[in-house]
Tab-separated table of C-alpha atoms in Angstrom:
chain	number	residue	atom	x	y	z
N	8	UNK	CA	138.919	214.411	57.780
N	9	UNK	CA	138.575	213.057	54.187
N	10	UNK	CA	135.445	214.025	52.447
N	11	UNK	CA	134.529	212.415	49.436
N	12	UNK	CA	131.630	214.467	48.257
N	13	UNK	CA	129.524	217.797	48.573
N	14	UNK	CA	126.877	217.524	51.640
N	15	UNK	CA	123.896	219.386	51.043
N	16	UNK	CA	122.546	221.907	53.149
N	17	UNK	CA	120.818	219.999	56.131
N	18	UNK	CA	117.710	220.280	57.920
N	19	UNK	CA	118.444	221.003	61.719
N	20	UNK	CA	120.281	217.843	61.908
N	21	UNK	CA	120.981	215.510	65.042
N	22	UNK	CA	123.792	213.714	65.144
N	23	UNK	CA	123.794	210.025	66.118
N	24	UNK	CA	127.294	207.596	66.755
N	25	UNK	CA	128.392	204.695	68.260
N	26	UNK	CA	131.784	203.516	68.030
N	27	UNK	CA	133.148	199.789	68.598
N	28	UNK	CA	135.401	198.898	71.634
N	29	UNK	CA	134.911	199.331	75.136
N	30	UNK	CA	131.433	201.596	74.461
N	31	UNK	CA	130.091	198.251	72.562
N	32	UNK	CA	129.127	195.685	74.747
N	33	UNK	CA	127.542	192.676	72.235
N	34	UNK	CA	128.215	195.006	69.601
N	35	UNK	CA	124.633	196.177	70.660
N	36	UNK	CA	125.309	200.273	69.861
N	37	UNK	CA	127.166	200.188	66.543
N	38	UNK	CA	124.590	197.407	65.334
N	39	UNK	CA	121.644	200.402	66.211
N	40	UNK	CA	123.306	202.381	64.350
N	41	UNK	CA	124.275	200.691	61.180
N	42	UNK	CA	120.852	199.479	61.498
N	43	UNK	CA	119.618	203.280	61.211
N	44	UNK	CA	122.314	203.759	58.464
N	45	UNK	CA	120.766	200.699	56.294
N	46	UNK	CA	116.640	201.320	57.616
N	47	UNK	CA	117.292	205.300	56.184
N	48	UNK	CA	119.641	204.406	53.384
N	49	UNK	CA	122.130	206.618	54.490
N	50	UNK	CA	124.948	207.800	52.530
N	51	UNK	CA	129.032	207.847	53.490
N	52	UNK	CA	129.817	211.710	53.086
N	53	UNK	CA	133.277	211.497	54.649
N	54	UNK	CA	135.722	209.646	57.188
N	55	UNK	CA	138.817	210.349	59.748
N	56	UNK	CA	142.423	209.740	58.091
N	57	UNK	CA	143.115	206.994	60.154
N	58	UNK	CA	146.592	207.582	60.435
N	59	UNK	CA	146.073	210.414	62.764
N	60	UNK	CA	143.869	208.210	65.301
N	61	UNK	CA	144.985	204.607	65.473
N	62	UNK	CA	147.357	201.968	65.962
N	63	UNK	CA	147.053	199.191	63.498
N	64	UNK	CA	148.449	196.736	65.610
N	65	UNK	CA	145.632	197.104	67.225
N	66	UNK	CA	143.134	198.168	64.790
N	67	UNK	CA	144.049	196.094	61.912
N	68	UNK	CA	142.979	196.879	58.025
N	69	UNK	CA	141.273	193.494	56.434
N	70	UNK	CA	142.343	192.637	52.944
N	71	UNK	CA	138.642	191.611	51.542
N	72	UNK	CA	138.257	190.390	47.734
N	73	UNK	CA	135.420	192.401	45.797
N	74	UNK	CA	134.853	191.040	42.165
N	75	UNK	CA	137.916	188.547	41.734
N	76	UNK	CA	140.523	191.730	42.880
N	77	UNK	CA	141.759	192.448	46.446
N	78	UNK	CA	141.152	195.682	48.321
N	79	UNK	CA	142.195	197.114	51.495
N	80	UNK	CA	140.161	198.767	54.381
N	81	UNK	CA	141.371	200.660	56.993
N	82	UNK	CA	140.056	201.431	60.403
N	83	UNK	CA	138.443	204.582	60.446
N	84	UNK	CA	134.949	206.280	61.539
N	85	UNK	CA	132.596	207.142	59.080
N	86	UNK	CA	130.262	209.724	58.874
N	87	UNK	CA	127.232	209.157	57.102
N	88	UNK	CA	123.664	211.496	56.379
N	89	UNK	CA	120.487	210.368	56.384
N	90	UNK	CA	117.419	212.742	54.500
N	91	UNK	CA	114.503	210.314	54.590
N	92	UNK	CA	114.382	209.532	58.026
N	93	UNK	CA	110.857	209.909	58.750
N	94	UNK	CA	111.529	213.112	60.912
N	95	UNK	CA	111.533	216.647	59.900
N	96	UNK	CA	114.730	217.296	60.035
N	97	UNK	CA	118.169	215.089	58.500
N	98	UNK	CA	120.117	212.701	60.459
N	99	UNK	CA	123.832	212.858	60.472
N	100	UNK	CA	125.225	209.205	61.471
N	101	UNK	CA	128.905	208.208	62.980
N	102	UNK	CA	130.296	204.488	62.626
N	103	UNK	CA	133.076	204.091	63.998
N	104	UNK	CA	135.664	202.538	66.330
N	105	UNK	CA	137.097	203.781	69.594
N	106	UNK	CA	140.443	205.739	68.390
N	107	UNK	CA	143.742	204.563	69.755
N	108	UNK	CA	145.109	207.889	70.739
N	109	UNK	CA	144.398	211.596	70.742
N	110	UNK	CA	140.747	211.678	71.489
N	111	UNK	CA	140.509	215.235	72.755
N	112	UNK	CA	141.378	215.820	68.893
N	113	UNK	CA	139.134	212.956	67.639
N	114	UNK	CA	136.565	214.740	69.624
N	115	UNK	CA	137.326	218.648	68.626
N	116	UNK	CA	137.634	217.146	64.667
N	117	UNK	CA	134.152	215.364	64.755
N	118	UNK	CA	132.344	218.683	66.373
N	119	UNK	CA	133.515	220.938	64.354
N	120	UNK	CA	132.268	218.767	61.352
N	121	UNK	CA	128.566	218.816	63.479
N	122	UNK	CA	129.188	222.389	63.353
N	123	UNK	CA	129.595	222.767	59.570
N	124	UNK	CA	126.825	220.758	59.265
N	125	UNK	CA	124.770	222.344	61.349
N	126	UNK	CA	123.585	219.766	64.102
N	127	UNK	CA	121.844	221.246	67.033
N	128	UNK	CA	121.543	218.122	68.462
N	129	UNK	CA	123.906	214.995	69.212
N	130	UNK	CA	122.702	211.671	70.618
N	131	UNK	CA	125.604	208.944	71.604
N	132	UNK	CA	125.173	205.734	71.892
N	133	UNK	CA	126.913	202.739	73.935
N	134	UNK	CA	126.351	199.827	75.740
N	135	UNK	CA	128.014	197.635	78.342
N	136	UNK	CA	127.950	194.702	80.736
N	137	UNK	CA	125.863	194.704	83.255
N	138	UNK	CA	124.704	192.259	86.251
N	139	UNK	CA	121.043	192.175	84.718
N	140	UNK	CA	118.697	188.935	83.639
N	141	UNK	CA	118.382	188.140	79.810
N	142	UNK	CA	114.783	187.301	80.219
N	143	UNK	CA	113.550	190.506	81.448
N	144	UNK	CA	113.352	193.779	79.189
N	145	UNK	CA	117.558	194.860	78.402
N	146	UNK	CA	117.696	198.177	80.868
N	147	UNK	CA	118.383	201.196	78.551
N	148	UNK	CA	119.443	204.776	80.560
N	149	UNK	CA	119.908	207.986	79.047
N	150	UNK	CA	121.234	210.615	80.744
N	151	UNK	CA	122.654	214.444	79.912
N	152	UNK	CA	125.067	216.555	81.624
N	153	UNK	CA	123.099	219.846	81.018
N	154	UNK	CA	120.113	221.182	82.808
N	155	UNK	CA	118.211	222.077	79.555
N	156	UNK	CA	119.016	218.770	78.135
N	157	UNK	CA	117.399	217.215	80.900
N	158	UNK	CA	114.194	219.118	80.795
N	159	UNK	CA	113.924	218.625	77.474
N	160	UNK	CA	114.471	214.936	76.736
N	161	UNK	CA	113.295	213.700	80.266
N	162	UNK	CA	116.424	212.205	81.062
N	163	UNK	CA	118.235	211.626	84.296
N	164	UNK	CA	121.733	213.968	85.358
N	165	UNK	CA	124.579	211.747	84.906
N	166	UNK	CA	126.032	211.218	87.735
N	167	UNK	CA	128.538	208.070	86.457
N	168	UNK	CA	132.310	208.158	88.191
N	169	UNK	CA	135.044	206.301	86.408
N	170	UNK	CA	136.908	205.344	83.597
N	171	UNK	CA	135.099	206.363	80.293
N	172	UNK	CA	135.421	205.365	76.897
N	173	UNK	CA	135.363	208.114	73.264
N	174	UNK	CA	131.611	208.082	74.190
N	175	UNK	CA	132.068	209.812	77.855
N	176	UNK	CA	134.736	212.407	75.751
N	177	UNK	CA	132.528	213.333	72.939
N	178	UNK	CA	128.961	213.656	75.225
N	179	UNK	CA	131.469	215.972	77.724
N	180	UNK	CA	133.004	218.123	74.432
N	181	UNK	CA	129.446	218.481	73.066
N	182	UNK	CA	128.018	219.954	76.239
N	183	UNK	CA	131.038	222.000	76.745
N	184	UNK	CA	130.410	223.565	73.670
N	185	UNK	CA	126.809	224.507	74.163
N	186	UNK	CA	125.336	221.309	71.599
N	187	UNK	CA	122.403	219.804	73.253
N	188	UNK	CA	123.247	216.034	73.804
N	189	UNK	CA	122.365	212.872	75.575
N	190	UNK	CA	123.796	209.761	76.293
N	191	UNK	CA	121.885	206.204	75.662
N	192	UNK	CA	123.834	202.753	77.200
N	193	UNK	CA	122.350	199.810	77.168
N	194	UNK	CA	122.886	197.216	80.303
N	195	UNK	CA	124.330	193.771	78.552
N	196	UNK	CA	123.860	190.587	80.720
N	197	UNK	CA	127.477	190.183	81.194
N	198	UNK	CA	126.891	185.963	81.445
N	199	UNK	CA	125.872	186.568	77.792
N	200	UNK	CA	127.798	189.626	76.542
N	201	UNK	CA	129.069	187.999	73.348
N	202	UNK	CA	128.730	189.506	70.355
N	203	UNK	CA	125.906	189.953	68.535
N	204	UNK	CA	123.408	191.224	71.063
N	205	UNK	CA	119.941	191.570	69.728
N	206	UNK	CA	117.638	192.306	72.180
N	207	UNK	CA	120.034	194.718	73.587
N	208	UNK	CA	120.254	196.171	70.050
N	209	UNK	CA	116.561	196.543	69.840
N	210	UNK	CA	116.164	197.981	73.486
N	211	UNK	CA	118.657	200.795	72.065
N	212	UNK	CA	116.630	201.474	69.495
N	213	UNK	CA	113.199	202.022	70.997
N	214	UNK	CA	115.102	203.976	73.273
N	215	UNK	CA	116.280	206.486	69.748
N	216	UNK	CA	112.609	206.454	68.638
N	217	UNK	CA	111.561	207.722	72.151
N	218	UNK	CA	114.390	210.535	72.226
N	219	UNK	CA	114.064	211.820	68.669
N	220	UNK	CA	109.772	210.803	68.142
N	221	UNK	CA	110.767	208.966	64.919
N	222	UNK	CA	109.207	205.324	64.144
N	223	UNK	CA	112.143	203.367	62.427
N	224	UNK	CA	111.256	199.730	61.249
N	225	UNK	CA	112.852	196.801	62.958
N	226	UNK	CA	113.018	194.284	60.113
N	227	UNK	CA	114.577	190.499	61.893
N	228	UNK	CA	115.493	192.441	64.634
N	229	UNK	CA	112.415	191.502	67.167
N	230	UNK	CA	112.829	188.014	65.712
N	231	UNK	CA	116.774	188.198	65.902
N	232	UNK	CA	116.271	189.008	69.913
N	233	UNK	CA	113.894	186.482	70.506
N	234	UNK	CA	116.263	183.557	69.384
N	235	UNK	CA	118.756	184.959	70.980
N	236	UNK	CA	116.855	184.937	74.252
N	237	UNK	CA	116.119	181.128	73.744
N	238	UNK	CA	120.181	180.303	72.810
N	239	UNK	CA	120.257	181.661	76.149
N	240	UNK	CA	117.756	180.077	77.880
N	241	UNK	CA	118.851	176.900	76.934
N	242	UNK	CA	122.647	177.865	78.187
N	243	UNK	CA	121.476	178.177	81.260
N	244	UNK	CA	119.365	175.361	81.556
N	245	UNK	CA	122.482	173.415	81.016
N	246	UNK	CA	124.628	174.788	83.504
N	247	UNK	CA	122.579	174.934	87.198
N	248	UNK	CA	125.068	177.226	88.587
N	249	UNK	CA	124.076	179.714	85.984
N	250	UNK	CA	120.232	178.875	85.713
N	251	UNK	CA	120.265	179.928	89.770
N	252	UNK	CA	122.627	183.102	88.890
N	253	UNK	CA	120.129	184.251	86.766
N	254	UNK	CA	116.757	183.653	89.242
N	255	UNK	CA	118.777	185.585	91.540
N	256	UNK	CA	119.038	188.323	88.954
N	257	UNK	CA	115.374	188.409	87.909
N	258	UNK	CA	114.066	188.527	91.674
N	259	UNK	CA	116.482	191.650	92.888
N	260	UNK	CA	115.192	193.150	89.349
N	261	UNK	CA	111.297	192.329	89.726
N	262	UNK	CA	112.013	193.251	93.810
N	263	UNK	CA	113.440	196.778	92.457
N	264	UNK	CA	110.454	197.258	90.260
N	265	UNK	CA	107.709	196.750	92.561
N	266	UNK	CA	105.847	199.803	93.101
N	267	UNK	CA	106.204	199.527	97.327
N	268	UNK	CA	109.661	199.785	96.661
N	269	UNK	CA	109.827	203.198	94.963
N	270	UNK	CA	110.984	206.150	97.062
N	271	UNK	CA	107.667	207.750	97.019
N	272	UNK	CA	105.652	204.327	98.413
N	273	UNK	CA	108.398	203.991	101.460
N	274	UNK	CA	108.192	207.705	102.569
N	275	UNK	CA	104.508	206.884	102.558
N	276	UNK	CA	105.307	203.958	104.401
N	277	UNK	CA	107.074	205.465	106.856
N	278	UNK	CA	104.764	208.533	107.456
N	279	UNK	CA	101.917	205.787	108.594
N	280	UNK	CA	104.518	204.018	110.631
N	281	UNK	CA	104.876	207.561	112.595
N	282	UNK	CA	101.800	208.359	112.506
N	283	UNK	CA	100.973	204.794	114.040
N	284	UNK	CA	103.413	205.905	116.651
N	285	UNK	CA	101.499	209.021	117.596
N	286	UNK	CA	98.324	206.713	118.024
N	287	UNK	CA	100.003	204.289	120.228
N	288	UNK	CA	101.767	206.979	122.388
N	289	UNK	CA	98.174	208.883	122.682
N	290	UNK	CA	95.985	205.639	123.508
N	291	UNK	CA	98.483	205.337	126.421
């Protein structure tokens, strides 16, 4: 880790990160949290050597030119605090991108910086692509691995099998080592996953406010995800294969939604269905 100047002591902090790669679908979770990072005016306090986590074949540094002379940036994650935030308590913010190797010490590194600073809880942040409609609201879930986590942010187990990206590490390492945490991924409509993602961004975000009870202002964003919903509207007026892809998508979604179809209103269903039984049998 590379510091670059003295934190100050924080105020029960929560820890927020995205990283870009496979956890980024439309660039939708490192966009929330840059977004965060600009909204709060959050400050770079330190960042990974990036020797020790990627390959720069793949991960490339970008020569940039900054006031007539040329500088050099390397992939890395930064980590960034936040003191005006609107809560009572700091914010401690990671940007970064997926490492290219050695994660379980990408992972041990970046909690044991939580635990200098103090953060008692982490939220992480992701999104991917997803068979879902753009014109209905972008599906956010949030889920935690531990019971009191649960409880207390009213969030689903996880129950997801399968590959998993730094985001899947870190949420598993910070439960493992007792720091409350849950996990927000927003569902991309993967007929219009390209990057940047809006809406999706903007679901992610309400979905922050929710979790942490903090009102953070959207600036273009709302306008941002409306213009992208009508760039793809009109792609898929264009193309009738796609415009009958998505109605397909936004009548199993409204189908899924209606309130007969919860769990509760079937068992209900099928109670009255016995019971309707009993009637016939006894009028016999």
């Amino acid at each position: 880790m590379l510091e670059f100047e003295d934190v100050p002591e924080l105020n029960d902090p929560v820890l927020i990160a995205a990283f870009e790669g496979w956890n980024d679908a439309g660039e939708a979770a490192t966009s929330a949290v840059r977004h965060l990072a600009e909204v709060w005016d959050a400050e770079v306090v330190a960042a990974f050597d990036p020797e020790e986590y990627y390959d720069f074949q793949v991960n490339r540094p970008r020569v940039s030119l900054e006031d007539g002379r040329r500088t050099l940036t390397w992939p890395t994650t930064r980590i960034l605090v936040a003191t005006e935030t609107g809560l009572d308590r700091d914010v401690v913010l990671v940007q970064g991108i997926e490492p290219s190797m050695r994660w379980r010490a990408f992972s041990i590194e970046l909690l044991e910086l939580a635990e200098r600073f103090g953060v008692t809880t982490i939220v992480t942040v992701g999104a991917l692509l997803a068979d879902v409609p753009h014109t209905r609201p972008i599906p956010v879930t949030a889920t935690a691995e531990d019971e009191a986590a649960i409880h207390r942010f009213d969030v689903e187990a996880s129950r997801y099998e399968g590959p998993t990206g730094i985001v899947g590490v870190l949420s598993h390492a910070a439960t493992e080592s007792g720091i409350p945490t849950v996990s927000a991924w927003a569902a991309v409509p993967h007929y219009a996953g390209g990057a940047p993602s809006p809406k999706a961004t903007l679901s992610l975000l309400r979905r922050i406010e929710s979790l942490l009870g903090v009102t953070v202002p959207h600036g273009e964003l709302e306008e941002n995800a409306r213009a992208w919903e009508r760039g793809v509207d009109e792609l898929a007026q264009s193309d009738e294969e796609v415009a009958e892809y998505v109605q397909s998508l936004e009548e199993a979604q409204d189908t899924a939604e209606l309130p007969e179809a919860s769990g509760d209103a079937i068992a209900r269903e099928f109670e009255r269905y016995l019971r309707g039984r009993d009637d016939d049998q006894t009028g016999r």
